Short mmCIF file of C-alpha atoms in Angstrom, two decimals:
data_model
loop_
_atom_site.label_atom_id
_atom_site.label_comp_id
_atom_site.label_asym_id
_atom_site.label_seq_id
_atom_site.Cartn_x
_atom_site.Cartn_y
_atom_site.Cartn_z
CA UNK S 11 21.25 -248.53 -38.59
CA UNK S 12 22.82 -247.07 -35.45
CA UNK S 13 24.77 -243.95 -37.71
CA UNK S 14 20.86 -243.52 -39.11
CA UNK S 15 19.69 -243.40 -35.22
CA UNK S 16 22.54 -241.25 -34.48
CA UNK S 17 21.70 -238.81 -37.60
CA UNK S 18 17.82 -238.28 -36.15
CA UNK S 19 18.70 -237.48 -32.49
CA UNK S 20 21.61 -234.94 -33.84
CA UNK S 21 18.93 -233.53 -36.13
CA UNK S 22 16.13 -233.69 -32.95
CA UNK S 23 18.90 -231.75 -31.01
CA UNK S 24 20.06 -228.97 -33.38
CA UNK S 25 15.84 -228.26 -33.67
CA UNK S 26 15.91 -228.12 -29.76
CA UNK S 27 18.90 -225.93 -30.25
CA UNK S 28 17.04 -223.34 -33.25
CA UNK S 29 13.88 -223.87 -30.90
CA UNK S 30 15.39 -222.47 -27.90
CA UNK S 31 17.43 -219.58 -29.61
CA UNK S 32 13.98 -218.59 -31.11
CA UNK S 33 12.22 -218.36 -27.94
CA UNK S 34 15.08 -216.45 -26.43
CA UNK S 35 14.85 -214.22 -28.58
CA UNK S 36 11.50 -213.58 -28.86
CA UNK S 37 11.79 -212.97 -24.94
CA UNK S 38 14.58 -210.53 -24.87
CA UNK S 39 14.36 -207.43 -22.84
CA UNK S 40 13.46 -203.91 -23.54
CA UNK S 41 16.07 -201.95 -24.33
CA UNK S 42 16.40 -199.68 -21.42
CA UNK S 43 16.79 -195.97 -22.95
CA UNK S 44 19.37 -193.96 -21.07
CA UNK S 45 17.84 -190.39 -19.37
CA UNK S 46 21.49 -189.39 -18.35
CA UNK S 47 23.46 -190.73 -21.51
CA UNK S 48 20.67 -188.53 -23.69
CA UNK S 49 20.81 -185.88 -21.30
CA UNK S 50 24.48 -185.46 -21.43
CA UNK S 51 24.40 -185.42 -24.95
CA UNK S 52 21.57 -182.49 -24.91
CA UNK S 53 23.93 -180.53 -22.60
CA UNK S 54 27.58 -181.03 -24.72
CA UNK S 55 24.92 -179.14 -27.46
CA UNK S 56 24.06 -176.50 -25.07
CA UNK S 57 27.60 -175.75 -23.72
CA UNK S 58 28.78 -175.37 -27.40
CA UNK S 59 25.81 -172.81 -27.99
CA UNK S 60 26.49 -171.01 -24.73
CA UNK S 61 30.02 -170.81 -26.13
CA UNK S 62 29.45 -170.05 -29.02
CA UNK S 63 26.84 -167.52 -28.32
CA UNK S 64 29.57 -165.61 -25.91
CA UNK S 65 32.34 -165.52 -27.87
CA UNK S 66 30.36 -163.77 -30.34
CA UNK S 67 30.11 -160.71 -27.81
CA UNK S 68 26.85 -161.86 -26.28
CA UNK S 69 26.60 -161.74 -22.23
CA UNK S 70 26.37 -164.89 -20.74
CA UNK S 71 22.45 -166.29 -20.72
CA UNK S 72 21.19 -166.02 -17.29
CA UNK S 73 18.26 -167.80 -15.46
CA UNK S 74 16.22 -166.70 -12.79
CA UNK S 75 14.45 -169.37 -10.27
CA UNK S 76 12.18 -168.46 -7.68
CA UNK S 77 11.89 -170.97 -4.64
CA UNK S 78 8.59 -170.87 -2.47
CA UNK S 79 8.37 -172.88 0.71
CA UNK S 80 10.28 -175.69 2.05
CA UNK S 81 8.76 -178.34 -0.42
CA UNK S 82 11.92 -180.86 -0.19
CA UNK S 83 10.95 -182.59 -3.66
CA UNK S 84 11.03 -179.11 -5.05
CA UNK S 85 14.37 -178.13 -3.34
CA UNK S 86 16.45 -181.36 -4.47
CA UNK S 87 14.76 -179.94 -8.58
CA UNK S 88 16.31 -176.87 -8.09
CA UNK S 89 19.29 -177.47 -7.09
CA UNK S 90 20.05 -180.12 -10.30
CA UNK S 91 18.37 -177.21 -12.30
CA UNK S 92 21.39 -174.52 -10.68
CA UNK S 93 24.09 -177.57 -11.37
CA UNK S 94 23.17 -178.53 -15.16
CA UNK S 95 23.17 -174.27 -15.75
CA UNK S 96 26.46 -173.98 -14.17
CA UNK S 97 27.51 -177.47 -16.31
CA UNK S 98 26.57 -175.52 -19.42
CA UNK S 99 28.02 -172.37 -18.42
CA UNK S 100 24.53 -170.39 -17.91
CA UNK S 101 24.80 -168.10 -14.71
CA UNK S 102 21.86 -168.65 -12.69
CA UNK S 103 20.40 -167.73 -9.12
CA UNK S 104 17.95 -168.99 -6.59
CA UNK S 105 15.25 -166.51 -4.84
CA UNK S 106 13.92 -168.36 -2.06
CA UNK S 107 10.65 -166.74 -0.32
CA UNK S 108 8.96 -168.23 2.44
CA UNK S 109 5.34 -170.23 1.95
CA UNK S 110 3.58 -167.12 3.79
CA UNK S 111 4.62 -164.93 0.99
CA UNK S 112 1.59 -163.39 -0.09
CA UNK S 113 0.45 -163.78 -4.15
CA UNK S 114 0.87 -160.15 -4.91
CA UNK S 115 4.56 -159.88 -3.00
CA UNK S 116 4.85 -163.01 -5.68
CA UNK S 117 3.24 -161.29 -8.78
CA UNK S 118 5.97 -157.97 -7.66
CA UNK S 119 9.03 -159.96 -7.85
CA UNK S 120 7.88 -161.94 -11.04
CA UNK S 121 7.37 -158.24 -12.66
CA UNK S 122 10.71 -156.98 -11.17
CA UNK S 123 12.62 -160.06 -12.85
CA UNK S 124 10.46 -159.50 -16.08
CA UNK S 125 12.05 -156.09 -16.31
CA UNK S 126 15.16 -156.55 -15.47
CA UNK S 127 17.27 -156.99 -18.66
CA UNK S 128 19.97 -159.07 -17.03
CA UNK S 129 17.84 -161.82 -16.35
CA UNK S 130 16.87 -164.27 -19.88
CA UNK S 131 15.43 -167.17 -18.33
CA UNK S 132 13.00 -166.87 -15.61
CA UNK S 133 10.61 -169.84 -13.85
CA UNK S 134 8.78 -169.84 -10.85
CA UNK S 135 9.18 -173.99 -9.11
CA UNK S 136 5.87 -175.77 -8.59
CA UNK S 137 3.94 -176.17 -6.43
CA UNK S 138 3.36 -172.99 -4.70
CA UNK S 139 1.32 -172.74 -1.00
CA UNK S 140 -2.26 -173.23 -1.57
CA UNK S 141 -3.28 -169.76 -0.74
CA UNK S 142 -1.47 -168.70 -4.55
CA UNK S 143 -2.54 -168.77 -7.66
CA UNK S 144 -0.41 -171.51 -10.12
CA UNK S 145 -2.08 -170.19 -13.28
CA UNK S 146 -1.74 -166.37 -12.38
CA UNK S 147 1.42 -167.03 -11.27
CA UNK S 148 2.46 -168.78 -14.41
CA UNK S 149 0.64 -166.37 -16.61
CA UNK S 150 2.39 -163.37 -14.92
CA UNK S 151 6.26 -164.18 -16.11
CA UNK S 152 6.69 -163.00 -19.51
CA UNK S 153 6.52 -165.20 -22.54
CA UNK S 154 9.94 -164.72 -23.53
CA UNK S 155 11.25 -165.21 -20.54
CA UNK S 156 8.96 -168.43 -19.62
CA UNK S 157 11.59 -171.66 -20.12
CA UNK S 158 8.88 -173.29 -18.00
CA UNK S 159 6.69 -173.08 -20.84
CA UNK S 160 3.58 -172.62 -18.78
CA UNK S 161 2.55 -169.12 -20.63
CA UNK S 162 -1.22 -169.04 -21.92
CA UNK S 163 0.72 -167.86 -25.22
CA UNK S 164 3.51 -170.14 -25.25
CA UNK S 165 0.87 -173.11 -24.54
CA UNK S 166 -1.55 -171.47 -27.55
CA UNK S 167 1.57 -171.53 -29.55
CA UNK S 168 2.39 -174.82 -28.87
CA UNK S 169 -0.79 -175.46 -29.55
CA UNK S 170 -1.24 -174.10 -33.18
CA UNK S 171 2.37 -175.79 -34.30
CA UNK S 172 4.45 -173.00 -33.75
CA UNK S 173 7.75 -172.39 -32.70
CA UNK S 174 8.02 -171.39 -29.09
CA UNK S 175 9.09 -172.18 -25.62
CA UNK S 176 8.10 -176.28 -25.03
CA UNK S 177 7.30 -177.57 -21.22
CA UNK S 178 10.63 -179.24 -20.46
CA UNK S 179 9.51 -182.67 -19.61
CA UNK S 180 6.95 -182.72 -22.93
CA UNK S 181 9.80 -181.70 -24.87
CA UNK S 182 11.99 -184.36 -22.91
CA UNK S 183 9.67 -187.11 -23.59
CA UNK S 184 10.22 -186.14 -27.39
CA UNK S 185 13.92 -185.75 -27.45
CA UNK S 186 13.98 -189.53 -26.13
CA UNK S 187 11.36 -191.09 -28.58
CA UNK S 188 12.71 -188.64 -31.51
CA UNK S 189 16.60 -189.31 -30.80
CA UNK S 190 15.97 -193.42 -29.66
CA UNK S 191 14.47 -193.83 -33.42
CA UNK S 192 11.06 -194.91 -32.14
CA UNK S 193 8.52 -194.37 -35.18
CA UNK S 194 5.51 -192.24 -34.31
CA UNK S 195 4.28 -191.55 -37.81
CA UNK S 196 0.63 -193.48 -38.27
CA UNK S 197 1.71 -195.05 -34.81
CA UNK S 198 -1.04 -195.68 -32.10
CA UNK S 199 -0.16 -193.66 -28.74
CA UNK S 200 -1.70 -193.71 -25.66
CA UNK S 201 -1.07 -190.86 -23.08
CA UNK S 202 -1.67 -191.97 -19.37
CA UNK S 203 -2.24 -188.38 -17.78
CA UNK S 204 -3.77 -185.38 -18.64
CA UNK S 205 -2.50 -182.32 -16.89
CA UNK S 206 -1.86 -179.53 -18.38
CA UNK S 207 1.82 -179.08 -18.45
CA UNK S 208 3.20 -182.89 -19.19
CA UNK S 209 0.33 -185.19 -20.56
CA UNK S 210 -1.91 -182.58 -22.41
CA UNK S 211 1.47 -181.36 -24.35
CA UNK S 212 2.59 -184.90 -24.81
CA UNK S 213 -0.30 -185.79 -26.67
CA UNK S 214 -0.02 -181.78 -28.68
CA UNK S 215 3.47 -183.12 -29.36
CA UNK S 216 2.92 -186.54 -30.79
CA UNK S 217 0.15 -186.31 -32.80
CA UNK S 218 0.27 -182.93 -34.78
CA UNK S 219 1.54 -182.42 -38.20
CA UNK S 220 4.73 -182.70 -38.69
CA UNK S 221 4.98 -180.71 -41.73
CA UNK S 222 4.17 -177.42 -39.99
CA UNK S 223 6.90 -174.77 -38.13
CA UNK S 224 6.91 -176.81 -34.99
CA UNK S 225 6.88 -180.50 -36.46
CA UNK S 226 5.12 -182.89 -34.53
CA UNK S 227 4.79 -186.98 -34.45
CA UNK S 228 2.05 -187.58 -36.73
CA UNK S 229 0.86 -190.35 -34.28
CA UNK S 230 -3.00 -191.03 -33.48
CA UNK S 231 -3.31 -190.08 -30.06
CA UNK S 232 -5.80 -191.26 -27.04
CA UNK S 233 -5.61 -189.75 -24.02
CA UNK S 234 -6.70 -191.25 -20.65
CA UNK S 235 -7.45 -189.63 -17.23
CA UNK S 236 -8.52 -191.13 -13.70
CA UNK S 237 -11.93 -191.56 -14.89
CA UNK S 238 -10.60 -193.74 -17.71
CA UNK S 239 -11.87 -197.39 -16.58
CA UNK S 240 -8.98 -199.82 -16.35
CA UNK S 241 -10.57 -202.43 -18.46
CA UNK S 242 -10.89 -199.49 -20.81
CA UNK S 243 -7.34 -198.33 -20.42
CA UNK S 244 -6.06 -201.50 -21.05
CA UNK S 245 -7.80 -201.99 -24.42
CA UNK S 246 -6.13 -199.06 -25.39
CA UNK S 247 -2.66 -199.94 -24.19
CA UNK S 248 -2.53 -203.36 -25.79
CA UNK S 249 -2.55 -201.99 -29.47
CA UNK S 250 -0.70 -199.19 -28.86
CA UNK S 251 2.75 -199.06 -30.33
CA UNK S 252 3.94 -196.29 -27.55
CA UNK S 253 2.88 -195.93 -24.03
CA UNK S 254 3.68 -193.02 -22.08
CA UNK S 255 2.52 -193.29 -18.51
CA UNK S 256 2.50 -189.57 -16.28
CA UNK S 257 -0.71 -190.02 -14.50
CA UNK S 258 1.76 -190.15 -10.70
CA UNK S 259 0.03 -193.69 -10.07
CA UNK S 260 2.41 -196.44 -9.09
CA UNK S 261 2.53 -199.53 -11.00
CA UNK S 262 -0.28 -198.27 -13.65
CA UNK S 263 0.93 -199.72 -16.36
CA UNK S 264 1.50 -203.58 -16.44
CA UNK S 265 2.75 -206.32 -18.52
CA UNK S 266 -0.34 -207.68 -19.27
CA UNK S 267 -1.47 -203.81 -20.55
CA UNK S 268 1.15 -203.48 -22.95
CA UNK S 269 1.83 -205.78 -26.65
CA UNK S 270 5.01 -207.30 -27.82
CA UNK S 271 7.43 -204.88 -28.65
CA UNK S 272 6.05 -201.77 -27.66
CA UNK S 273 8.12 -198.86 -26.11
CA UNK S 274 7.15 -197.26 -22.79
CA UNK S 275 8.31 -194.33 -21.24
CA UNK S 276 7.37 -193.18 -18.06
CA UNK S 277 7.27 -190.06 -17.03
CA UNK S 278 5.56 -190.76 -13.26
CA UNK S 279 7.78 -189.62 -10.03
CA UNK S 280 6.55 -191.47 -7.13
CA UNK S 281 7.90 -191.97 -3.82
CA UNK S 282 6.58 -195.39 -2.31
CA UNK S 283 7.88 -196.76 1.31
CA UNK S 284 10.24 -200.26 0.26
CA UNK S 285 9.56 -202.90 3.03
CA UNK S 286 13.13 -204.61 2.50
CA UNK S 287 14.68 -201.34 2.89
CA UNK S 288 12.45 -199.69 5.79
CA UNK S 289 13.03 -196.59 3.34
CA UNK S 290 11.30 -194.47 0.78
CA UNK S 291 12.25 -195.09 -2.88
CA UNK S 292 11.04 -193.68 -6.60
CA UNK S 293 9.43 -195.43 -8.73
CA UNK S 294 7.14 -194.49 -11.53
CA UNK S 295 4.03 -195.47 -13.22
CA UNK S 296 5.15 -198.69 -14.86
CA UNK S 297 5.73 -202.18 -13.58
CA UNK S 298 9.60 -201.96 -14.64
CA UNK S 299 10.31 -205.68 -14.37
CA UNK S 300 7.31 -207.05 -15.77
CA UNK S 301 6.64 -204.13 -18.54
CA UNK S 302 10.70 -204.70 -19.59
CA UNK S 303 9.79 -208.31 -20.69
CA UNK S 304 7.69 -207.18 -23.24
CA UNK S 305 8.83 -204.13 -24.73
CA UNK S 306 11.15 -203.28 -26.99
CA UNK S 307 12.00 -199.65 -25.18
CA UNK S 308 11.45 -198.71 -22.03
CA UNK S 309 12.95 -195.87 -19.64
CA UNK S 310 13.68 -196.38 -15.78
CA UNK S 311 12.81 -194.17 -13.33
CA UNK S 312 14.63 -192.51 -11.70
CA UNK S 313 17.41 -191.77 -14.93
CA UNK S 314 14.88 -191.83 -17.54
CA UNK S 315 12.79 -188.57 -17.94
CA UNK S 316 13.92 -187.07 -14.98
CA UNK S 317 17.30 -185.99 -16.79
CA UNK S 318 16.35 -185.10 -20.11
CA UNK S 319 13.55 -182.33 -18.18
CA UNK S 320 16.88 -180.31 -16.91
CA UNK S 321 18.51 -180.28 -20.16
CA UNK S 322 15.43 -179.44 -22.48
CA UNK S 323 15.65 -176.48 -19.51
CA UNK S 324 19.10 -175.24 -20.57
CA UNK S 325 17.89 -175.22 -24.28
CA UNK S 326 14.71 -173.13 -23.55
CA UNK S 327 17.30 -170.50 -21.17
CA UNK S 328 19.53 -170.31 -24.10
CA UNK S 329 16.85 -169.68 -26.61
CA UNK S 330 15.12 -167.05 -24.30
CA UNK S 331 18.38 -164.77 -24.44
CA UNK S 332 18.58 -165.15 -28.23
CA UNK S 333 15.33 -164.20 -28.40
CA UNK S 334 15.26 -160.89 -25.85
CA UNK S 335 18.10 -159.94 -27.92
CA UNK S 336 15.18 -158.77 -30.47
CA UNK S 337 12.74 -158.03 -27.70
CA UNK S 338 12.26 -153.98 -27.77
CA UNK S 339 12.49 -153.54 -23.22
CA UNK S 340 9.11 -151.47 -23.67
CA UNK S 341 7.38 -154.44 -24.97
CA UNK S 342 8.28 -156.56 -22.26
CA UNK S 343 7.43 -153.44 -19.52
CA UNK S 344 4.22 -153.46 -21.35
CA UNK S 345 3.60 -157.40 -21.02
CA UNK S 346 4.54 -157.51 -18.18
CA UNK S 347 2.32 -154.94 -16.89
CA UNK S 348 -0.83 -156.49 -18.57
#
């Protein structure tokens, strides 16, 4: 009687035991994806083409930023952009202009850098003073040359499933999903953001076909904006199987928004003042802590996005001198005069 007793309580405790290993499980964290570790991967491939591409008599791809104002955020971008160049071995410069620079002294030196035939790569760093143009200013640098992506063509491109130069942090956000092994085909998206250069091309990216030149995600895609209801947001983030959050709103995106095992990247960059520090800190548009409990990826921020937007960078600069290579100069005199 007492070895039957002693048989049920060691059977009571190894069903405690499968219990408890269950439940662990079935609470284990997102997997936090990498930015850097992706990112450095991204720019070992871009060194080898720069290498490549020089030691096959080709000059050395070059890339062109122009630096408006004293926006700090904007400064501290530049500068990684000028590192991860010199990391890959592109050659690179900085044109800083003051904020009262007028638009056409701005539209001048965009057509000068057009022209000249030393420069591949050429971007102009957002924001610019309020008294400028954004769109003429990003319709003025030549397709070719435009590793911002930001061209009326190259977004029309982009558009129709075409090869051409991809926003950075769009084609960032891919890279991670597409190189992480997160499904997208028949997968449920939802897009938190809408502007034009991250969450309007996230959404191009994700859900077109991905049979065509430029293959895309094959996902179905819903897009929200700040008129999106929360109730109504969250109805749409529960059965989504990928969340991508770039609407710049702190804490957007909750655990109680997303379902079991979904992945979440965020692509927001906010600065938000810490009261145990005293001290300004970034954070995105996801509840990291909460959000990690329930999905099954998830990137941080900062080391998340952030990263992988300077590589995808260096690939567009390298592509851009392969491609002027077949660009006839009077075509781009004539573009660029247009």
């Amino acid at each position: 009687m007492a070895t039957l007793r002693a048989l049920r309580k060691l059977c009571q405790q190894s069903q405690h035991q499968v219990c408890s290993l269950h439940m662990s499980a079935s609470r284990q964290e997102a997997v936090v994806i990498s930015g850097r570790k992706l990112a450095r991967q991204i720019r070992e491939e871009a060194r080898a083409d720069v290498e490549q591409w020089v030691s096959t008599g080709n000059r050395r791809p070059h890339l062109s930023v122009v630096l408006v104002g004293d926006h700090a955020a904007s400064h501290s971008y530049v500068l990684n952009k000028t590192r991860a160049a010199a990391d890959v071995g592109i050659s690179s410069e900085t044109i800083l202009k003051p904020s009262c620079i007028s638009e056409d002294e701005l539209m001048d030196l965009i057509y000068k850098l057009n022209t000249d035939h030393r420069v591949d790569g050429l971007l102009v760093q957002l924001p610019l003073p309020e008294h400028i143009d954004e769109r003429r200013v990003c319709n003025a640098v030549f397709p070719g040359k435009d590793v911002d992506g930001f061209h009326v063509v190259n977004v029309g491109r982009m558009c129709l499933d075409q090869s051409t130069m991809l926003p950075a942090t769009p084609w960032g956000v891919w890279e991670i999903i597409k190189r992480t092994g997160i499904p997208t085909l028949g997968k449920n998206v939802v897009v938190a953001g809408r502007s034009k250069n991250v969450g309007m091309p996230i959404a191009m990216l994700l859900h077109s076909d991905g049979r065509h030149e430029r293959p895309g995600g094959d996902a179905t895609v819903t897009i929200s904006h700040r008129y999106t209801p929360k109730d109504q947001l969250r109805q749409h983030t529960r059965i989504a199987d990928i969340v991508v959050a770039a609407a710049g709103i702190p804490n957007l995106i909750t655990a109680d928004m997303i379902k079991e095992g979904a992945a979440v990247i965020d692509v927001g960059i906010n600065r938000v003042h810490d009261p145990l520090t005293g001290k300004d800190k970034l954070v995105g548009d996801v509840d990291f802590e909460g959000v990690r409990q329930k999905a099954s990826f998830i990137t941080p921020v900062p080391g998340g996005v952030g990263p992988m937007t300077v590589a995808m960078l260096m690939k567009n600069t390298i592509k851009a001198a392969k491609n002027l290579l077949l660009t006839p100069p009077e075509r781009i005199r004539m573009v660029a005069s247009s």
